[in-house]
Coordinates of C-alpha atoms and ligand atoms in Angstrom, one line a residue:
M163 CA 23.1 -55.7 -5.1
A164 CA 21.9 -51.4 -6.4
D165 CA 23.7 -48.4 -6.2
K166 CA 26.0 -46.9 -3.3
F167 CA 25.2 -43.9 -3.2
D168 CA 27.4 -40.4 -1.5
V169 CA 24.2 -39.0 -0.2
I170 CA 21.1 -40.3 0.3
V171 CA 18.2 -37.4 0.2
I172 CA 14.8 -38.4 1.5
G173 CA 11.7 -36.1 -0.1
A174 CA 11.8 -34.3 -2.8
G175 CA 10.9 -30.7 -1.2
P176 CA 12.2 -26.9 -1.6
G177 CA 14.7 -28.3 1.5
G178 CA 15.4 -33.0 0.1
Y179 CA 16.1 -31.1 -3.8
V180 CA 18.0 -28.1 -3.0
A181 CA 20.2 -30.9 -0.9
A182 CA 20.4 -33.1 -3.5
I183 CA 21.8 -30.3 -7.1
R184 CA 24.1 -28.5 -3.6
A185 CA 25.8 -32.5 -3.2
A186 CA 25.8 -33.2 -5.9
Q187 CA 27.2 -29.9 -8.0
L188 CA 29.7 -30.6 -5.2
G189 CA 31.1 -33.9 -6.6
L190 CA 29.1 -36.0 -4.3
K191 CA 27.4 -39.7 -5.8
T192 CA 24.0 -38.5 -5.1
A193 CA 20.2 -39.4 -4.9
C194 CA 17.1 -37.9 -3.8
V195 CA 13.9 -40.1 -3.0
E196 CA 10.3 -38.6 -3.4
K197 CA 6.8 -40.4 -3.0
W198 CA 5.3 -37.5 -3.7
I199 CA 1.6 -38.9 -6.9
G200 CA 1.0 -35.4 -8.5
K201 CA -2.3 -35.4 -10.3
E202 CA -1.6 -36.7 -13.2
G203 CA -1.0 -40.1 -11.3
N204 CA 3.3 -40.0 -12.0
V205 CA 5.5 -38.8 -8.8
V206 CA 6.8 -35.5 -9.2
H207 CA 9.2 -33.2 -7.2
G208 CA 8.9 -30.1 -5.3
G209 CA 7.5 -30.9 -2.4
T210 CA 4.4 -29.7 -0.7
C211 CA 5.8 -26.2 -1.6
L212 CA 5.9 -26.2 -5.8
N213 CA 2.5 -28.7 -5.7
V214 CA 0.5 -27.7 -2.4
G215 CA 1.9 -24.8 -0.4
C216 CA 4.1 -21.6 -1.5
I217 CA 3.3 -21.2 -5.3
P218 CA -0.4 -22.2 -6.0
S219 CA -1.5 -20.5 -2.9
K220 CA 0.6 -17.1 -4.8
A221 CA -0.6 -17.6 -8.3
L222 CA -4.2 -17.4 -6.5
L223 CA -3.3 -14.4 -4.3
E224 CA -1.8 -12.9 -7.8
A225 CA -4.8 -13.6 -10.0
S226 CA -7.4 -12.6 -6.8
H227 CA -6.0 -9.4 -6.6
K228 CA -5.9 -8.8 -9.9
F229 CA -9.6 -9.2 -10.2
V230 CA -10.2 -6.7 -7.6
E231 CA -7.5 -4.6 -9.0
A232 CA -10.0 -4.5 -12.2
K233 CA -12.8 -4.4 -10.0
H234 CA -12.6 -1.7 -7.3
D235 CA -9.3 0.3 -8.6
F236 CA -9.1 0.4 -12.3
D237 CA -11.4 3.4 -12.6
D238 CA -10.1 5.2 -10.1
M239 CA -7.1 5.6 -12.9
G240 CA -9.2 6.0 -15.5
I241 CA -9.2 2.3 -17.1
E242 CA -12.6 1.8 -17.7
A243 CA -12.7 -2.1 -18.0
G244 CA -16.4 -2.4 -17.8
D245 CA -17.7 -5.5 -16.5
V246 CA -15.3 -7.3 -14.7
T247 CA -15.8 -11.2 -13.8
M248 CA -13.8 -14.2 -12.7
D249 CA -13.8 -17.3 -14.2
V250 CA -12.4 -19.2 -11.8
K251 CA -11.6 -22.5 -13.0
K252 CA -10.0 -20.7 -15.2
M253 CA -7.0 -19.1 -12.6
M254 CA -7.0 -22.3 -11.1
A255 CA -6.1 -24.1 -14.7
R256 CA -2.9 -21.1 -14.7
K257 CA -2.3 -22.8 -11.1
D258 CA -1.5 -26.4 -12.3
K259 CA -0.2 -25.3 -15.6
I260 CA 2.5 -22.8 -12.9
V261 CA 2.8 -26.1 -10.8
K262 CA 3.9 -28.9 -13.2
N263 CA 6.1 -26.6 -14.8
L264 CA 7.9 -26.3 -12.4
T265 CA 7.8 -29.8 -10.9
G266 CA 8.7 -30.4 -13.9
G267 CA 12.1 -28.5 -14.0
I268 CA 13.5 -29.8 -10.9
S269 CA 13.1 -33.7 -12.8
G270 CA 14.8 -31.2 -15.6
L271 CA 17.3 -29.6 -12.8
F272 CA 18.0 -32.9 -11.2
K273 CA 19.3 -34.7 -14.6
A274 CA 21.1 -31.8 -15.4
N275 CA 23.2 -31.6 -12.2
G276 CA 23.3 -35.5 -12.2
V277 CA 21.5 -36.3 -9.4
T278 CA 19.6 -39.8 -9.4
A279 CA 15.9 -39.3 -8.8
I280 CA 15.2 -42.8 -7.4
E281 CA 10.7 -42.9 -7.0
G282 CA 8.9 -44.8 -3.7
T283 CA 9.1 -44.2 -0.6
G284 CA 12.5 -43.7 1.5
K285 CA 13.0 -45.5 4.5
V286 CA 16.4 -44.8 6.5
V287 CA 16.9 -48.5 8.0
S288 CA 20.3 -48.3 9.0
G289 CA 22.7 -45.2 9.8
K290 CA 24.3 -45.9 6.4
Q291 CA 21.6 -47.9 4.5
V292 CA 18.1 -46.1 2.8
E293 CA 15.2 -48.8 2.1
V294 CA 12.8 -47.7 -1.0
T295 CA 9.4 -49.2 -1.4
A296 CA 8.5 -48.5 -5.1
L297 CA 4.9 -48.0 -6.4
D298 CA 4.9 -51.3 -6.9
G299 CA 5.5 -52.3 -3.7
N300 CA 9.3 -54.2 -4.3
T301 CA 11.8 -53.1 -1.9
T302 CA 15.3 -52.1 -2.5
T303 CA 18.4 -51.4 0.3
Y304 CA 20.2 -48.6 -1.2
D305 CA 23.9 -48.4 1.0
A306 CA 24.4 -44.5 2.0
E307 CA 28.0 -42.9 3.3
N308 CA 25.2 -39.8 4.3
I309 CA 20.9 -39.3 4.3
V310 CA 19.6 -36.0 4.3
V311 CA 16.7 -36.3 6.2
A312 CA 13.5 -33.7 4.6
A313 CA 10.2 -35.3 4.6
G314 CA 8.3 -32.1 5.5
S315 CA 4.8 -31.5 6.8
V316 CA 1.4 -32.1 6.9
P317 CA -1.6 -30.0 7.9
V318 CA -2.4 -30.6 11.2
E319 CA -6.2 -32.0 12.0
I320 CA -8.1 -31.1 15.1
P321 CA -10.6 -33.2 16.4
P322 CA -13.9 -30.9 16.0
T323 CA -13.2 -30.7 12.6
P324 CA -12.9 -33.2 10.7
L325 CA -12.0 -32.9 7.3
T326 CA -15.0 -33.8 4.6
E327 CA -14.5 -34.2 1.5
G328 CA -15.6 -30.8 -0.8
L329 CA -16.8 -29.1 2.9
I330 CA -14.5 -29.1 5.5
V331 CA -10.7 -29.0 3.5
D332 CA -6.9 -28.5 5.1
S333 CA -5.2 -25.8 3.0
T334 CA -4.9 -27.7 0.4
G335 CA -8.7 -28.7 -0.4
A336 CA -8.6 -25.0 -0.5
L337 CA -6.5 -25.1 -3.8
E338 CA -8.9 -26.5 -5.5
F339 CA -12.2 -24.6 -5.4
Q340 CA -14.2 -25.1 -8.3
E341 CA -16.1 -21.9 -6.8
T342 CA -16.3 -18.9 -5.1
P343 CA -17.8 -20.4 -1.5
K344 CA -20.8 -17.6 0.0
R345 CA -20.6 -18.1 3.1
L346 CA -16.3 -19.6 4.2
G347 CA -15.2 -20.2 7.7
V348 CA -11.3 -20.5 8.4
I349 CA -10.4 -21.8 11.1
G350 CA -6.8 -20.3 12.1
A351 CA -6.0 -16.7 12.0
G352 CA -2.4 -17.8 11.4
V353 CA -0.2 -16.8 7.8
I354 CA -1.7 -19.2 5.4
G355 CA -5.5 -19.0 7.1
L356 CA -4.7 -15.0 6.0
E357 CA -3.3 -16.0 3.0
L358 CA -6.8 -18.7 1.7
G359 CA -9.0 -16.1 3.1
S360 CA -8.0 -13.3 1.6
V361 CA -7.8 -15.1 -1.3
W362 CA -11.2 -15.5 -1.7
S363 CA -12.8 -12.7 0.1
R364 CA -11.3 -10.7 -2.7
L365 CA -13.5 -13.5 -4.6
G366 CA -16.6 -12.4 -2.8
S367 CA -17.0 -15.3 -0.4
E368 CA -18.0 -13.3 3.6
V369 CA -15.0 -14.9 5.1
T370 CA -14.9 -15.2 9.1
V371 CA -11.6 -16.5 10.5
L372 CA -12.2 -18.2 14.1
E373 CA -9.0 -17.6 15.9
A374 CA -8.2 -19.0 19.2
M375 CA -5.7 -17.0 20.7
D376 CA -6.7 -13.3 22.4
S377 CA -3.6 -11.4 19.8
F378 CA -3.4 -11.3 16.6
L379 CA 0.0 -12.0 15.0
P380 CA 2.1 -12.4 17.8
M381 CA 5.1 -12.5 15.6
V382 CA 4.6 -9.3 14.1
D383 CA 5.6 -5.9 16.4
T384 CA 2.2 -5.1 17.7
A385 CA 2.2 -1.4 15.6
I386 CA 2.1 -3.7 12.1
A387 CA -0.2 -6.8 13.5
K388 CA -2.2 -3.8 14.8
E389 CA -2.3 -1.8 11.5
T390 CA -2.8 -5.1 9.3
Q391 CA -5.0 -6.1 11.0
K392 CA -7.4 -2.9 10.2
L393 CA -6.4 -3.6 6.8
L394 CA -7.7 -6.7 6.4
K395 CA -11.0 -5.3 8.9
K396 CA -11.2 -3.6 6.2
Q397 CA -10.9 -5.5 2.7
G398 CA -13.7 -7.2 4.7
L399 CA -12.3 -10.6 6.6
D400 CA -14.3 -10.8 10.1
I401 CA -11.6 -12.4 12.4
K402 CA -13.0 -13.5 15.3
L403 CA -10.4 -13.4 17.9
G404 CA -10.5 -15.4 21.1
A405 CA -12.7 -18.0 19.3
R406 CA -11.9 -21.4 20.2
V407 CA -13.8 -24.1 17.9
T408 CA -15.7 -26.5 19.9
G409 CA -17.3 -28.5 17.3
S410 CA -18.8 -29.1 13.7
E411 CA -22.0 -30.7 11.8
A412 CA -21.9 -31.1 7.7
K413 CA -25.1 -30.8 7.1
G414 CA -26.2 -31.5 3.7
E415 CA -24.0 -28.8 1.5
E416 CA -23.8 -26.8 4.3
V417 CA -21.4 -27.1 7.4
V418 CA -22.9 -25.8 11.5
V419 CA -19.4 -24.4 13.4
K420 CA -19.7 -24.2 17.6
Y421 CA -17.1 -22.0 19.0
T422 CA -17.0 -20.6 22.3
D423 CA -15.3 -16.4 22.5
S424 CA -16.0 -14.2 26.6
N425 CA -19.0 -14.0 25.2
G426 CA -20.4 -18.3 25.7
E427 CA -20.9 -20.2 22.8
Q428 CA -21.1 -19.7 19.1
E429 CA -22.9 -21.5 16.3
M430 CA -22.1 -20.2 12.3
T431 CA -23.0 -21.6 9.2
F432 CA -20.8 -21.6 6.7
D433 CA -20.6 -23.0 3.1
K434 CA -16.9 -24.5 3.0
L435 CA -15.0 -24.6 6.1
I436 CA -11.0 -24.5 5.9
V437 CA -8.8 -26.2 8.8
C438 CA -5.3 -23.9 9.1
V439 CA -4.2 -24.6 12.4
G440 CA -0.9 -25.5 11.3
R441 CA 2.0 -28.6 10.5
R442 CA 2.7 -31.3 12.2
P443 CA 6.6 -32.6 10.6
Y444 CA 5.6 -35.8 8.4
T445 CA 8.2 -37.8 10.0
K446 CA 6.0 -41.4 10.9
G447 CA 7.6 -44.3 9.8
V448 CA 11.0 -42.9 7.6
I449 CA 13.5 -43.8 10.4
A450 CA 13.0 -47.5 10.6
D451 CA 12.3 -48.9 14.4
G452 CA 16.3 -50.2 15.8
V453 CA 17.7 -47.3 14.2
S454 CA 18.5 -45.0 17.2
V455 CA 17.7 -41.0 15.5
E456 CA 15.7 -39.2 17.6
L457 CA 12.7 -37.6 18.1
D458 CA 10.6 -35.4 19.7
E459 CA 6.8 -36.1 21.3
R460 CA 5.4 -34.2 18.0
G461 CA 7.0 -36.1 16.1
F462 CA 10.1 -33.7 14.9
I463 CA 13.7 -35.0 14.6
F464 CA 16.0 -33.6 16.9
V465 CA 19.2 -31.9 15.1
D466 CA 22.2 -30.1 16.0
D467 CA 22.6 -26.2 15.1
Q468 CA 24.3 -27.6 12.3
C469 CA 21.6 -30.3 11.3
R470 CA 23.1 -33.4 12.6
T471 CA 20.9 -35.8 14.4
N472 CA 22.6 -38.0 17.3
V473 CA 22.6 -40.9 14.8
P474 CA 26.9 -40.1 13.0
G475 CA 25.6 -39.6 9.0
V476 CA 22.8 -38.7 9.7
Y477 CA 21.3 -35.0 8.8
A478 CA 17.7 -33.8 9.3
I479 CA 16.7 -29.9 7.1
G480 CA 13.6 -28.9 6.5
D481 CA 10.0 -28.8 8.4
C482 CA 10.8 -32.2 10.1
V483 CA 13.6 -30.1 12.5
R484 CA 12.0 -27.2 14.7
G485 CA 12.4 -23.8 13.5
P486 CA 10.1 -22.1 11.3
M487 CA 7.9 -23.8 8.2
L488 CA 9.8 -21.6 5.9
A489 CA 10.6 -22.9 2.8
H490 CA 14.2 -21.5 2.3
K491 CA 15.3 -22.1 5.3
A492 CA 14.3 -25.9 4.6
S493 CA 16.9 -24.9 0.8
E494 CA 19.2 -22.8 3.5
E495 CA 20.1 -25.4 5.7
G496 CA 20.0 -27.6 2.7
I497 CA 22.6 -26.2 1.2
M498 CA 24.9 -25.4 5.1
V499 CA 24.1 -29.8 4.9
A500 CA 25.4 -30.9 1.9
D501 CA 28.1 -28.3 1.9
I502 CA 29.2 -30.1 5.2
I503 CA 29.3 -33.4 4.4
A504 CA 31.3 -32.4 1.1
G505 CA 34.3 -30.9 3.3
H506 CA 33.0 -27.4 3.8
K507 CA 32.8 -25.3 6.8
A508 CA 29.1 -23.6 7.0
E509 CA 26.4 -22.4 9.0
M510 CA 23.6 -20.8 9.1
N511 CA 22.6 -17.5 10.5
Y512 CA 18.8 -18.2 12.2
D513 CA 18.1 -14.6 13.6
T514 CA 18.0 -13.9 10.2
I515 CA 15.2 -15.9 7.8
P516 CA 12.2 -13.9 6.6
N517 CA 8.8 -14.9 7.2
V518 CA 6.2 -13.1 4.7
I519 CA 2.5 -13.6 4.3
Y520 CA 1.6 -12.6 0.5
T521 CA -1.6 -11.3 1.1
F522 CA -2.4 -7.4 0.4
P523 CA -0.6 -5.4 1.1
E524 CA 2.1 -7.8 2.5
V525 CA 3.2 -8.4 5.9
A526 CA 7.3 -8.9 6.1
W527 CA 9.9 -8.8 9.1
V528 CA 12.9 -9.9 9.7
G529 CA 14.5 -10.2 13.5
M530 CA 13.0 -9.5 16.7
T531 CA 9.9 -6.9 17.5
E532 CA 9.8 -4.6 19.5
Q533 CA 7.8 -6.1 21.9
D534 CA 10.6 -8.9 22.3
A535 CA 13.8 -7.3 22.8
K536 CA 12.4 -5.2 25.0
A537 CA 11.2 -8.3 27.2
K538 CA 15.2 -9.2 27.2
G539 CA 16.2 -6.6 28.9
I540 CA 18.0 -4.5 25.4
E541 CA 17.6 -1.4 25.5
V542 CA 16.1 0.1 22.0
K543 CA 15.2 2.9 19.8
T544 CA 12.6 2.6 16.5
G545 CA 11.9 4.3 13.3
S546 CA 8.7 4.1 11.4
F547 CA 7.8 5.7 8.1
P548 CA 3.8 5.1 6.8
F549 CA 3.3 4.6 2.6
A550 CA 1.3 7.2 3.1
A551 CA 3.8 9.8 2.6
S552 CA 5.6 8.6 -0.1
G553 CA 4.8 9.7 -3.3
R554 CA 5.0 5.9 -5.0
A555 CA 3.0 4.6 -3.0
M556 CA 0.9 7.4 -3.5
A557 CA 1.3 6.9 -7.5
N558 CA 1.4 2.6 -7.0
N559 CA -2.7 3.2 -5.4
A560 CA -1.0 1.4 -2.2
T561 CA -1.0 3.8 0.5
E562 CA -1.8 2.0 3.2
G563 CA 1.0 0.7 5.7
S564 CA 4.4 1.0 7.3
A565 CA 7.4 0.4 7.5
K566 CA 9.5 0.2 11.0
I567 CA 12.6 -0.6 12.4
I568 CA 13.8 -1.8 15.3
A569 CA 17.6 -0.9 16.6
D570 CA 19.7 -1.6 19.6
A571 CA 19.8 2.1 22.0
E572 CA 23.6 1.4 22.9
T573 CA 25.6 0.6 19.5
D574 CA 22.7 1.0 16.8
R575 CA 23.0 -2.1 15.5
I576 CA 19.5 -3.0 13.1
L577 CA 17.9 -6.0 15.4
G578 CA 14.5 -6.4 13.3
M579 CA 12.2 -4.7 10.4
H580 CA 8.7 -4.9 10.6
I581 CA 6.8 -4.1 7.2
V582 CA 3.0 -4.0 6.2
G583 CA 2.8 -2.4 2.8
Q584 CA 2.7 -3.3 -1.5
H585 CA 5.9 -5.6 -1.8
A586 CA 7.0 -6.0 2.0
G587 CA 8.2 -9.4 0.8
E588 CA 10.7 -8.0 -1.5
M589 CA 11.7 -5.1 0.5
I590 CA 12.4 -7.2 3.4
A591 CA 15.1 -8.5 1.7
Q592 CA 17.2 -5.2 2.9
G593 CA 16.2 -5.3 6.7
V594 CA 17.7 -9.4 5.9
I595 CA 20.8 -8.3 4.5
A596 CA 21.5 -5.3 6.5
M597 CA 21.1 -7.9 9.6
E598 CA 23.9 -10.4 8.1
F599 CA 26.0 -7.9 7.9
G600 CA 25.6 -6.4 11.2
S601 CA 24.8 -2.8 10.2
S602 CA 23.1 0.1 12.1
A603 CA 20.6 2.3 11.5
E604 CA 23.0 5.2 10.4
D605 CA 24.2 2.5 7.8
L606 CA 21.1 2.0 6.4
A607 CA 19.9 6.1 6.7
L608 CA 23.3 6.9 4.5
T609 CA 22.2 4.5 2.0
C610 CA 21.1 6.4 -1.5
Y611 CA 18.2 4.8 -2.1
A612 CA 16.1 5.2 -5.7
H613 CA 13.5 7.2 -5.7
P614 CA 10.4 7.6 -6.1
T615 CA 10.2 3.5 -4.8
M616 CA 8.2 1.8 -1.8
S617 CA 11.8 0.6 -0.8
E618 CA 12.7 4.5 0.1
A619 CA 10.6 4.3 3.5
V620 CA 12.7 1.9 4.8
H621 CA 15.4 5.0 3.9
E622 CA 12.6 6.5 5.4
A623 CA 11.9 4.5 8.9
A624 CA 16.1 3.8 8.8
L625 CA 16.1 7.7 9.8
A626 CA 13.3 7.8 11.5
V627 CA 15.1 6.3 13.8
E628 CA 17.6 9.5 14.9
G629 CA 14.5 11.6 14.2
H630 CA 15.9 12.1 11.3
A631 CA 13.1 11.7 8.4
I632 CA 12.4 13.8 6.1
H633 CA 9.3 13.6 4.3
M634 CA 7.4 13.3 7.5
A635 CA 6.9 15.9 11.0
N636 CA 9.4 13.9 13.6
R637 CA 7.8 12.4 16.2
K638 CA 11.6 12.4 18.3
K639 CA 13.8 16.3 18.8
R640 CA 16.0 16.2 17.3
K641 CA 20.1 16.5 17.9
Ligands
LIG172 C1 -1.1 -23.3 1.6 C2 0.7 -23.5 1.7 C3 1.6 -21.7 1.4 C4 2.8 -21.9 1.7 N1 3.3 -20.3 1.3 C5 4.6 -20.2 1.9 C6 6.1 -19.4 0.9 O1 3.6 -18.4 0.9 N2 6.8 -19.1 1.7 C7 7.6 -20.1 2.9 O2 8.4 -19.8 2.8 N3 7.0 -21.2 2.7 C8 5.1 -21.3 2.4 N4 5.4 -22.8 2.8 C9 5.9 -24.1 3.9 C10 6.7 -24.8 3.0 O3 5.6 -25.2 2.2 C11 7.2 -25.4 3.2 O4 7.8 -24.8 4.7 C12 8.4 -25.9 2.5 O5 7.7 -26.6 2.4 C13 8.7 -27.0 3.5 O6 9.9 -28.0 2.8 P1 10.2 -29.4 3.0 O7 11.6 -29.4 2.0 O8 10.4 -29.5 4.9 O9 9.1 -30.3 3.2 P2 7.7 -30.5 1.8 O10 8.2 -29.2 0.9 O11 6.6 -30.5 2.4 O12 9.3 -32.4 1.0 C14 8.7 -33.1 1.9 C15 8.7 -34.1 0.4 O13 9.3 -34.9 1.2 C16 8.5 -36.6 0.3 N5 9.0 -37.0 1.7 C17 7.4 -37.2 3.1 N6 8.8 -38.6 3.3 C18 9.3 -39.6 2.5 C19 9.7 -40.2 2.6 N7 9.3 -41.4 3.2 N8 10.1 -40.9 1.1 C20 10.2 -40.0 -0.1 N9 9.4 -38.7 0.3 C21 8.9 -38.7 1.4 C22 7.3 -35.5 0.4 O14 6.3 -36.4 -0.5 C23 7.6 -33.9 -0.2 O15 7.2 -33.7 -1.6 C24 3.6 -23.0 2.4 C25 3.7 -23.9 3.3 C26 1.2 -24.3 2.5 C27 0.6 -25.5 2.8

């Protein structure tokens, strides 16, 4: 008879491994099942985020940004770097080393916290049982008082551009190029498409991004989205909106992509094509036939606000349930669910989940856009501040972008913060904390910020809500 657990988690991505560690910390006998086979042929923890997502993409974004700085910006600062070149294979090896360190680190954390790591494919076979098929095909059934499904997501494929080894790839393939493609096509101007397009554009690819929608980054405040589009265009990303891909043909080392736009049928030829049109839940087979856990038609597991499925004792978190597909959202859900299982009160504030696009400059936001608020009939007041007026931004050679705060016109409560600028991903934590504590724009305006910092732009934007920014001419009348 196999071991019996208080909690079995299926999937060791940022949702699952965090849930498992928290559950074990709270004294629950916990196991985590994982099937991901890493580059060295063994099972690795960390899921999409650590293996082929957040971490490897950021390793490439950082390296490619440093390359651009050394090539184009150092001279301005008086640094003579000579002829700067990029060794793509070395950049990739560094990325792989970071991934290996981190995934190995999760295994270490499991041991340190007493989480039992089970290798294989898990399946919920009843409300209190998980069957695991090991790599050798043997199956074992484990009893569990509680089950947490954290099976994650996989890239969406589209019929016009079937993946073709080394030529038409998804985001995972785009993290493995061993040389810089001359002409690179990216389908999808979402977060992942813009990040991966930026990496290769910085390294010298001519990048064309084909986006079916007519609007650019519709989830970001329009003013910030427009500024971002302009900045990325200036960097050389050719972003074609309203371009719907209809077909592709691999011709030797090239791929011809057909798309339609407002001018009719178009065609472009690329050396590589990255398909970044979104991700879908990876839930096929994770719930056995006959177990009544409900899934929607797209495969997302139905859960309530506290990630409970319709079957008592079975929870689901992260990318395989509703909400934004983000690592930190998955992790927070993991903590909430572990706390609930341990008998604590726990809930999550879905209104204050931050989003970041790690382009240069970064784009980060939390809460509503000005347009969202208006569409909901909320009267708002806003304050913006450009980094061009920030002393620290000038010193950093990073004067592009701006910070914007959206506040309720009546209560002054902060409804949203949207930033495009260097370190926007770090700065947005201020908006998250402010909103979490129900702060007003005045609360931020009355806060003492260190000088000189990029964060002062947030302070100035808060002051600008009432037309009181100090380091720029205010458009509004002062009271
Ligand atoms: C290129 C890229 C860049 C990204 N960048 C960011 C970023 O900067 N910030 C951010 O917040 N998010 C980012 N994301 C998204 C982020 O990776 C996901 O939101 C996050 O990994 C979701 O976590 P999860 O635990 O729900 O699922 P996953 O990380 O997908 O993990 C699920 C795990 O479950 C395992 N599994 C599935 N089924 C079974 C089964 N039956 N048995 C055993 N194991 C199973 C899988 O093998 C996997 O390891 C990025 C994604 C990509 C692709």
